[in-house]
mmCIF file of C-alpha atoms in Angstrom:
data_model
loop_
_atom_site.group_PDB
_atom_site.id
_atom_site.type_symbol
_atom_site.label_atom_id
_atom_site.label_comp_id
_atom_site.label_asym_id
_atom_site.label_seq_id
_atom_site.Cartn_x
_atom_site.Cartn_y
_atom_site.Cartn_z
ATOM 1 C CA UNK X 1 0.000 0.000 0.000
ATOM 2 C CA UNK X 2 1.454 3.351 -1.029
ATOM 3 C CA UNK X 3 0.634 6.762 0.406
ATOM 4 C CA UNK X 4 -2.072 7.426 -2.156
ATOM 5 C CA UNK X 5 -3.862 4.182 -1.279
ATOM 6 C CA UNK X 6 -3.590 4.901 2.445
ATOM 7 C CA UNK X 7 -5.080 8.358 1.935
ATOM 8 C CA UNK X 8 -7.872 6.998 -0.253
ATOM 9 C CA UNK X 9 -9.185 5.032 2.740
ATOM 10 C CA UNK X 10 -9.709 8.275 4.667
ATOM 11 C CA UNK X 11 -9.415 11.407 2.530
ATOM 12 C CA UNK X 12 -8.978 13.783 5.461
ATOM 13 C CA UNK X 13 -6.385 16.069 7.004
ATOM 14 C CA UNK X 14 -5.867 13.401 9.668
ATOM 15 C CA UNK X 15 -4.756 10.950 6.987
ATOM 16 C CA UNK X 16 -2.367 13.532 5.535
ATOM 17 C CA UNK X 17 -0.879 14.134 8.976
ATOM 18 C CA UNK X 18 -0.446 10.413 9.548
ATOM 19 C CA UNK X 19 1.163 10.017 6.138
ATOM 20 C CA UNK X 20 3.728 12.683 7.016
ATOM 21 C CA UNK X 21 4.455 11.371 10.512
ATOM 22 C CA UNK X 22 4.147 7.605 10.092
ATOM 23 C CA UNK X 23 5.207 6.949 6.511
ATOM 24 C CA UNK X 24 7.761 9.615 5.650
ATOM 25 C CA UNK X 25 11.480 8.916 5.429
ATOM 26 C CA UNK X 26 13.504 9.650 8.566
ATOM 27 C CA UNK X 27 17.175 10.543 8.258
ATOM 28 C CA UNK X 28 16.853 12.562 11.494
ATOM 29 C CA UNK X 29 14.048 13.156 13.984
ATOM 30 C CA UNK X 30 13.466 16.845 13.233
ATOM 31 C CA UNK X 31 10.026 16.106 11.776
ATOM 32 C CA UNK X 32 8.791 14.732 15.090
ATOM 33 C CA UNK X 33 10.000 17.733 17.100
ATOM 34 C CA UNK X 34 8.272 20.065 14.638
ATOM 35 C CA UNK X 35 5.070 18.005 14.656
ATOM 36 C CA UNK X 36 5.004 17.954 18.454
ATOM 37 C CA UNK X 37 5.379 21.744 18.578
ATOM 38 C CA UNK X 38 2.713 22.301 15.920
ATOM 39 C CA UNK X 39 0.162 20.166 17.762
ATOM 40 C CA UNK X 40 0.782 22.020 21.015
ATOM 41 C CA UNK X 41 0.533 25.462 19.393
ATOM 42 C CA UNK X 42 -2.617 24.385 17.570
ATOM 43 C CA UNK X 43 -4.101 23.062 20.813
ATOM 44 C CA UNK X 44 -3.512 26.479 22.348
ATOM 45 C CA UNK X 45 -5.320 28.116 19.429
ATOM 46 C CA UNK X 46 -2.389 30.011 17.894
ATOM 47 C CA UNK X 47 -2.986 30.988 14.280
ATOM 48 C CA UNK X 48 0.418 32.625 13.777
ATOM 49 C CA UNK X 49 3.649 32.356 15.718
ATOM 50 C CA UNK X 50 7.068 33.934 15.151
ATOM 51 C CA UNK X 51 9.578 31.405 13.855
ATOM 52 C CA UNK X 52 11.832 32.207 16.812
ATOM 53 C CA UNK X 53 9.040 31.233 19.220
ATOM 54 C CA UNK X 54 8.416 27.966 17.401
ATOM 55 C CA UNK X 55 12.170 27.356 17.527
ATOM 56 C CA UNK X 56 12.075 27.440 21.346
ATOM 57 C CA UNK X 57 9.614 24.546 21.581
ATOM 58 C CA UNK X 58 11.202 22.667 18.688
ATOM 59 C CA UNK X 59 14.770 22.843 19.982
ATOM 60 C CA UNK X 60 13.783 21.958 23.546
ATOM 61 C CA UNK X 61 12.015 18.861 22.241
ATOM 62 C CA UNK X 62 15.134 17.784 20.378
ATOM 63 C CA UNK X 63 17.390 18.326 23.400
ATOM 64 C CA UNK X 64 15.005 16.476 25.723
ATOM 65 C CA UNK X 65 15.130 13.406 23.468
ATOM 66 C CA UNK X 66 18.813 13.785 22.696
ATOM 67 C CA UNK X 67 19.578 13.267 26.384
ATOM 68 C CA UNK X 68 18.224 9.710 26.107
ATOM 69 C CA UNK X 69 18.632 8.571 22.499
ATOM 70 C CA UNK X 70 20.364 9.520 19.231
ATOM 71 C CA UNK X 71 18.422 11.781 16.891
ATOM 72 C CA UNK X 72 20.320 10.729 13.765
ATOM 73 C CA UNK X 73 22.230 7.634 12.676
ATOM 74 C CA UNK X 74 25.378 7.511 14.739
ATOM 75 C CA UNK X 75 27.491 6.985 11.647
ATOM 76 C CA UNK X 76 26.647 10.533 10.576
ATOM 77 C CA UNK X 77 29.477 13.026 10.938
ATOM 78 C CA UNK X 78 28.358 16.366 12.335
ATOM 79 C CA UNK X 79 30.006 19.653 11.448
ATOM 80 C CA UNK X 80 30.589 22.260 14.121
ATOM 81 C CA UNK X 81 27.590 24.318 12.972
ATOM 82 C CA UNK X 82 25.284 21.343 12.467
ATOM 83 C CA UNK X 83 22.127 21.816 14.526
ATOM 84 C CA UNK X 84 22.522 18.489 16.325
ATOM 85 C CA UNK X 85 26.122 19.366 17.179
ATOM 86 C CA UNK X 86 24.945 22.663 18.680
ATOM 87 C CA UNK X 87 22.126 20.868 20.501
ATOM 88 C CA UNK X 88 24.583 18.473 22.110
ATOM 89 C CA UNK X 89 26.863 21.328 23.146
ATOM 90 C CA UNK X 90 23.963 23.290 24.635
ATOM 91 C CA UNK X 91 22.163 20.292 26.132
ATOM 92 C CA UNK X 92 23.284 20.625 29.745
ATOM 93 C CA UNK X 93 22.578 24.346 30.012
ATOM 94 C CA UNK X 94 19.223 23.937 28.259
ATOM 95 C CA UNK X 95 18.024 21.155 30.534
ATOM 96 C CA UNK X 96 19.318 22.924 33.655
ATOM 97 C CA UNK X 97 17.449 26.123 32.736
ATOM 98 C CA UNK X 98 14.346 24.382 31.397
ATOM 99 C CA UNK X 99 14.632 26.525 28.290
ATOM 100 C CA UNK X 100 16.863 26.465 25.182
ATOM 101 C CA UNK X 101 19.915 28.690 25.284
ATOM 102 C CA UNK X 102 20.024 31.685 22.996
ATOM 103 C CA UNK X 103 22.697 30.009 20.870
ATOM 104 C CA UNK X 104 20.494 26.937 20.415
ATOM 105 C CA UNK X 105 17.465 29.007 19.417
ATOM 106 C CA UNK X 106 19.541 30.947 16.891
ATOM 107 C CA UNK X 107 20.792 27.660 15.414
ATOM 108 C CA UNK X 108 17.232 26.337 15.216
ATOM 109 C CA UNK X 109 15.943 29.479 13.489
ATOM 110 C CA UNK X 110 18.770 29.220 10.992
ATOM 111 C CA UNK X 111 18.280 25.528 10.205
ATOM 112 C CA UNK X 112 14.526 24.913 10.508
ATOM 113 C CA UNK X 113 13.349 26.436 7.193
ATOM 114 C CA UNK X 114 15.533 24.206 5.039
ATOM 115 C CA UNK X 115 16.183 21.211 7.289
ATOM 116 C CA UNK X 116 12.618 20.420 8.318
ATOM 117 C CA UNK X 117 9.966 22.947 7.296
ATOM 118 C CA UNK X 118 10.479 22.444 3.568
ATOM 119 C CA UNK X 119 10.345 18.672 4.044
ATOM 120 C CA UNK X 120 7.646 17.993 6.629
ATOM 121 C CA UNK X 121 4.862 17.583 4.069
ATOM 122 C CA UNK X 122 6.955 15.429 1.730
ATOM 123 C CA UNK X 123 6.944 11.654 1.388
ATOM 124 C CA UNK X 124 9.533 9.453 -0.189
ATOM 125 C CA UNK X 125 9.749 9.928 -3.936
ATOM 126 C CA UNK X 126 9.264 13.706 -3.740
ATOM 127 C CA UNK X 127 5.489 13.459 -3.416
ATOM 128 C CA UNK X 128 3.618 15.646 -0.952
ATOM 129 C CA UNK X 129 0.692 14.922 1.340
ATOM 130 C CA UNK X 130 -2.659 16.334 0.149
ATOM 131 C CA UNK X 131 -3.034 18.793 3.052
ATOM 132 C CA UNK X 132 -0.590 21.313 4.482
ATOM 133 C CA UNK X 133 -0.398 22.324 8.128
ATOM 134 C CA UNK X 134 1.602 25.548 8.093
ATOM 135 C CA UNK X 135 3.294 28.065 5.863
ATOM 136 C CA UNK X 136 6.400 30.125 6.546
ATOM 137 C CA UNK X 137 6.111 33.749 5.497
ATOM 138 C CA UNK X 138 8.324 36.813 5.713
ATOM 139 C CA UNK X 139 12.086 37.004 5.844
ATOM 140 C CA UNK X 140 14.890 37.523 8.319
ATOM 141 C CA UNK X 141 13.913 38.050 11.937
ATOM 142 C CA UNK X 142 10.317 38.775 10.930
ATOM 143 C CA UNK X 143 9.571 35.299 9.636
ATOM 144 C CA UNK X 144 6.243 34.012 10.905
ATOM 145 C CA UNK X 145 4.661 30.563 10.826
ATOM 146 C CA UNK X 146 0.965 30.517 9.940
ATOM 147 C CA UNK X 147 -0.908 27.452 11.118
ATOM 148 C CA UNK X 148 -3.532 26.296 8.648
ATOM 149 C CA UNK X 149 -7.180 25.693 9.579
ATOM 150 C CA UNK X 150 -6.561 21.972 9.028
ATOM 151 C CA UNK X 151 -3.827 21.948 11.683
ATOM 152 C CA UNK X 152 -5.965 23.882 14.139
ATOM 153 C CA UNK X 153 -8.889 21.493 13.663
ATOM 154 C CA UNK X 154 -6.633 18.473 14.121
ATOM 155 C CA UNK X 155 -4.965 19.849 17.237
ATOM 156 C CA UNK X 156 -8.342 20.566 18.843
ATOM 157 C CA UNK X 157 -10.138 17.411 17.683
ATOM 158 C CA UNK X 158 -11.167 14.315 19.633
ATOM 159 C CA UNK X 159 -8.212 12.467 18.108
ATOM 160 C CA UNK X 160 -5.599 15.096 19.051
ATOM 161 C CA UNK X 161 -4.277 13.100 22.002
ATOM 162 C CA UNK X 162 -4.049 9.983 19.849
ATOM 163 C CA UNK X 163 -2.158 11.846 17.134
ATOM 164 C CA UNK X 164 0.308 13.136 19.721
ATOM 165 C CA UNK X 165 0.773 9.607 21.110
ATOM 166 C CA UNK X 166 1.299 8.185 17.616
ATOM 167 C CA UNK X 167 3.940 10.810 16.923
ATOM 168 C CA UNK X 168 5.683 10.011 20.192
ATOM 169 C CA UNK X 169 5.660 6.298 19.419
ATOM 170 C CA UNK X 170 7.066 6.793 15.938
ATOM 171 C CA UNK X 171 9.751 9.080 17.369
ATOM 172 C CA UNK X 172 10.744 6.359 19.840
ATOM 173 C CA UNK X 173 10.861 3.700 17.131
ATOM 174 C CA UNK X 174 13.098 5.829 14.907
ATOM 175 C CA UNK X 175 15.372 6.676 17.839
ATOM 176 C CA UNK X 176 15.753 2.986 18.559
ATOM 177 C CA UNK X 177 16.627 2.236 14.947
ATOM 178 C CA UNK X 178 19.332 4.917 15.154
ATOM 179 C CA UNK X 179 20.858 3.557 18.343
ATOM 180 C CA UNK X 180 24.080 1.610 17.953
ATOM 181 C CA UNK X 181 23.569 -2.135 18.356
ATOM 182 C CA UNK X 182 19.881 -1.762 19.114
ATOM 183 C CA UNK X 183 19.273 -0.296 15.677
ATOM 184 C CA UNK X 184 21.088 -3.089 13.869
ATOM 185 C CA UNK X 185 19.185 -5.798 15.701
ATOM 186 C CA UNK X 186 15.857 -4.073 15.092
ATOM 187 C CA UNK X 187 16.511 -3.691 11.404
ATOM 188 C CA UNK X 188 17.800 -7.236 10.928
ATOM 189 C CA UNK X 189 15.485 -9.131 13.243
ATOM 190 C CA UNK X 190 12.395 -6.979 13.655
ATOM 191 C CA UNK X 191 10.615 -6.526 16.963
ATOM 192 C CA UNK X 192 8.922 -8.714 19.558
ATOM 193 C CA UNK X 193 5.959 -8.186 21.870
ATOM 194 C CA UNK X 194 6.116 -8.020 25.658
ATOM 195 C CA UNK X 195 2.617 -8.907 26.817
ATOM 196 C CA UNK X 196 3.310 -8.010 30.434
ATOM 197 C CA UNK X 197 3.715 -4.353 29.452
ATOM 198 C CA UNK X 198 1.981 -4.279 26.038
ATOM 199 C CA UNK X 199 5.217 -2.907 24.635
ATOM 200 C CA UNK X 200 7.114 -3.479 21.421
ATOM 201 C CA UNK X 201 10.645 -4.534 22.306
ATOM 202 C CA UNK X 202 13.999 -4.990 20.646
ATOM 203 C CA UNK X 203 13.956 -8.685 19.817
ATOM 204 C CA UNK X 204 17.607 -9.267 20.655
ATOM 205 C CA UNK X 205 17.938 -7.318 23.897
ATOM 206 C CA UNK X 206 14.281 -7.237 25.016
ATOM 207 C CA UNK X 207 14.603 -3.476 25.343
ATOM 208 C CA UNK X 208 11.277 -1.639 25.489
ATOM 209 C CA UNK X 209 10.745 0.582 22.467
ATOM 210 C CA UNK X 210 7.146 1.832 22.611
ATOM 211 C CA UNK X 211 3.530 0.758 23.123
ATOM 212 C CA UNK X 212 1.702 -1.563 20.733
ATOM 213 C CA UNK X 213 -1.389 0.624 20.531
ATOM 214 C CA UNK X 214 0.433 3.923 20.006
ATOM 215 C CA UNK X 215 2.719 2.508 17.326
ATOM 216 C CA UNK X 216 0.036 0.775 15.243
ATOM 217 C CA UNK X 217 -3.280 2.611 15.665
ATOM 218 C CA UNK X 218 -2.369 5.375 13.229
ATOM 219 C CA UNK X 219 -1.982 2.816 10.454
ATOM 220 C CA UNK X 220 -5.633 1.919 11.162
ATOM 221 C CA UNK X 221 -6.600 5.597 10.787
ATOM 222 C CA UNK X 222 -7.189 5.696 14.543
ATOM 223 C CA UNK X 223 -10.056 3.213 14.270
ATOM 224 C CA UNK X 224 -11.028 0.015 16.035
ATOM 225 C CA UNK X 225 -10.194 -2.937 13.793
ATOM 226 C CA UNK X 226 -13.395 -4.731 14.796
ATOM 227 C CA UNK X 227 -16.153 -2.108 14.498
ATOM 228 C CA UNK X 228 -14.214 0.412 12.378
ATOM 229 C CA UNK X 229 -15.302 3.317 14.579
ATOM 230 C CA UNK X 230 -12.875 5.962 15.854
ATOM 231 C CA UNK X 231 -10.951 5.250 19.060
ATOM 232 C CA UNK X 232 -11.024 8.306 21.326
ATOM 233 C CA UNK X 233 -9.133 8.936 24.596
ATOM 234 C CA UNK X 234 -12.205 8.213 26.713
ATOM 235 C CA UNK X 235 -12.541 4.710 25.214
ATOM 236 C CA UNK X 236 -11.085 1.671 26.920
ATOM 237 C CA UNK X 237 -8.711 0.176 24.353
ATOM 238 C CA UNK X 238 -7.522 -3.429 24.071
ATOM 239 C CA UNK X 239 -5.013 -5.167 21.824
ATOM 240 C CA UNK X 240 -6.942 -7.762 19.847
ATOM 241 C CA UNK X 241 -5.558 -11.022 18.480
ATOM 242 C CA UNK X 242 -7.342 -10.865 15.129
ATOM 243 C CA UNK X 243 -6.871 -14.614 14.738
ATOM 244 C CA UNK X 244 -7.573 -15.667 18.338
ATOM 245 C CA UNK X 245 -4.556 -16.904 20.259
ATOM 246 C CA UNK X 246 -6.686 -19.694 21.650
ATOM 247 C CA UNK X 247 -6.672 -21.205 18.144
ATOM 248 C CA UNK X 248 -2.936 -21.828 18.359
ATOM 249 C CA UNK X 249 -3.203 -23.069 21.940
ATOM 250 C CA UNK X 250 -6.053 -25.431 21.160
ATOM 251 C CA UNK X 251 -4.582 -26.932 17.998
ATOM 252 C CA UNK X 252 -1.019 -26.756 19.245
ATOM 253 C CA UNK X 253 -1.915 -28.877 22.238
ATOM 254 C CA UNK X 254 -2.518 -31.806 19.910
ATOM 255 C CA UNK X 255 0.316 -30.934 17.554
ATOM 256 C CA UNK X 256 -1.878 -29.849 14.649
ATOM 257 C CA UNK X 257 -1.227 -26.078 14.453
ATOM 258 C CA UNK X 258 0.935 -25.433 11.397
ATOM 259 C CA UNK X 259 0.362 -21.713 11.043
ATOM 260 C CA UNK X 260 2.423 -18.670 12.055
ATOM 261 C CA UNK X 261 2.861 -17.238 15.540
ATOM 262 C CA UNK X 262 -0.441 -15.570 16.425
ATOM 263 C CA UNK X 263 1.191 -13.650 19.271
ATOM 264 C CA UNK X 264 3.099 -11.399 16.849
ATOM 265 C CA UNK X 265 2.761 -7.899 15.449
ATOM 266 C CA UNK X 266 1.026 -8.871 12.200
ATOM 267 C CA UNK X 267 -1.944 -10.313 14.153
ATOM 268 C CA UNK X 268 -2.276 -7.626 16.858
ATOM 269 C CA UNK X 269 -4.589 -4.668 16.439
ATOM 270 C CA UNK X 270 -5.967 -1.924 18.710
ATOM 271 C CA UNK X 271 -9.706 -2.241 19.291
ATOM 272 C CA UNK X 272 -12.371 -1.064 21.677
ATOM 273 C CA UNK X 273 -12.196 -3.187 24.822
ATOM 274 C CA UNK X 274 -15.960 -3.786 24.521
ATOM 275 C CA UNK X 275 -15.616 -4.954 20.901
ATOM 276 C CA UNK X 276 -12.714 -7.175 21.862
ATOM 277 C CA UNK X 277 -14.709 -8.692 24.711
ATOM 278 C CA UNK X 278 -17.699 -9.384 22.481
ATOM 279 C CA UNK X 279 -15.514 -10.886 19.760
ATOM 280 C CA UNK X 280 -13.918 -13.255 22.273
ATOM 281 C CA UNK X 281 -12.412 -16.292 20.515
ATOM 282 C CA UNK X 282 -14.314 -16.160 17.261
ATOM 283 C CA UNK X 283 -12.483 -16.138 13.927
ATOM 284 C CA UNK X 284 -12.166 -12.787 12.118
ATOM 285 C CA UNK X 285 -14.763 -11.687 9.604
ATOM 286 C CA UNK X 286 -13.832 -10.889 6.012
ATOM 287 C CA UNK X 287 -14.193 -7.181 6.766
ATOM 288 C CA UNK X 288 -11.778 -7.486 9.691
ATOM 289 C CA UNK X 289 -9.294 -9.402 7.554
ATOM 290 C CA UNK X 290 -9.491 -6.728 4.865
ATOM 291 C CA UNK X 291 -8.796 -4.027 7.455
ATOM 292 C CA UNK X 292 -5.899 -6.025 8.904
ATOM 293 C CA UNK X 293 -4.393 -6.564 5.445
ATOM 294 C CA UNK X 294 -4.670 -2.833 4.699
ATOM 295 C CA UNK X 295 -3.137 -1.967 8.089
ATOM 296 C CA UNK X 296 -0.207 -4.321 7.568
ATOM 297 C CA UNK X 297 0.357 -3.067 4.022
ATOM 298 C CA UNK X 298 0.483 0.478 5.401
ATOM 299 C CA UNK X 299 3.056 -0.493 8.035
ATOM 300 C CA UNK X 300 5.130 -2.022 5.237
ATOM 301 C CA UNK X 301 5.450 1.507 3.804
ATOM 302 C CA UNK X 302 6.831 2.900 7.059
ATOM 303 C CA UNK X 303 10.540 3.059 7.929
ATOM 304 C CA UNK X 304 12.302 0.305 9.825
ATOM 305 C CA UNK X 305 11.912 -1.578 12.125
ATOM 306 C CA UNK X 306 8.158 -2.275 11.955
ATOM 307 C CA UNK X 307 8.413 -2.776 8.211
ATOM 308 C CA UNK X 308 11.225 -5.268 8.684
ATOM 309 C CA UNK X 309 9.195 -7.185 11.260
ATOM 310 C CA UNK X 310 6.361 -7.705 8.790
ATOM 311 C CA UNK X 311 8.760 -8.489 5.941
ATOM 312 C CA UNK X 312 10.169 -11.311 8.042
ATOM 313 C CA UNK X 313 6.657 -12.588 8.752
ATOM 314 C CA UNK X 314 5.743 -12.715 5.068
ATOM 315 C CA UNK X 315 9.024 -14.425 4.256
ATOM 316 C CA UNK X 316 9.187 -17.145 6.867
ATOM 317 C CA UNK X 317 5.994 -17.494 8.912
ATOM 318 C CA UNK X 318 4.343 -19.943 6.503
ATOM 319 C CA UNK X 319 6.976 -22.641 5.818
ATOM 320 C CA UNK X 320 6.785 -24.062 2.330
ATOM 321 C CA UNK X 321 4.379 -21.380 1.105
ATOM 322 C CA UNK X 322 5.227 -18.330 -0.948
ATOM 323 C CA UNK X 323 2.952 -15.354 -0.261
ATOM 324 C CA UNK X 324 3.274 -12.001 -1.985
ATOM 325 C CA UNK X 325 0.729 -9.914 -0.113
ATOM 326 C CA UNK X 326 -1.055 -9.656 3.198
ATOM 327 C CA UNK X 327 -4.341 -10.642 1.578
ATOM 328 C CA UNK X 328 -2.755 -13.900 0.429
ATOM 329 C CA UNK X 329 -1.031 -14.421 3.781
ATOM 330 C CA UNK X 330 -4.217 -13.981 5.790
ATOM 331 C CA UNK X 331 -6.075 -16.268 3.427
ATOM 332 C CA UNK X 332 -3.408 -18.935 3.971
ATOM 333 C CA UNK X 333 -3.709 -18.578 7.748
ATOM 334 C CA UNK X 334 -7.472 -18.907 7.501
ATOM 335 C CA UNK X 335 -7.025 -22.157 5.596
ATOM 336 C CA UNK X 336 -4.690 -23.753 8.165
#
């Protein structure tokens, strides 16, 4: 599934935002810091903001994450004036003061227009998302960022908290893929699931990366996989085994389960807790399978490591069977 197909399922500004955040290329994490700042400014109702003011929030977000995880591949060589180099140098003073230093803000103002603001709306292949969320106007010290009505509606909508959580989860996943050692194992081996914490973990080191719900729900357009209605913060949310795990337990107990691991990412989907409870151990409907196939195809368009995890599933989870798509894969599982 490419970006156009993902958007066609929900031709809204929310889908454009998710395309930019979840499915864009990530050589650094600047996009996430900008997105976080935009959502917060939109939540507060700002229609325009000086670039220097946006730079304060943006640069503090970068430094806060930089203290814990790399914000670019560690093989990258940074020049003295590179924004990440400045951020590292100003990190201690910024965190001690609770505010970016003047030098850091100046570096952010200088780099943001070309390093992130020209690229936020772009996907791989030089295509752009259908909606835009800001425009940069003016020049020099008078540059101003105008938030679009679409951004303001998103930031004040019922899904605003979910969009912020999705962004945070994607940020964490990309950080992990940048980390030395952790990144290599994630890219090569994919991820595993820790059911005690409902977290995605580094398969090799069992290091927690981010939550299952937050990292996958955006690829479902923020909807319950079972009823296809929107998941909102007030809803109790569960992680559904689309093919019930009891199927593997029941057939495995007599040695007759020959299908893939049902306790893996490809088969796990956020759903309303009530829908999940009603569904219980029944097999998925055709509509649910179609939604799961579309969700998994969308994840396959996202950067590592979630994409790699599903690539490995398609390649090896059905021994002796060659499957080219998630529709074929799910059909094969259903026939086991």
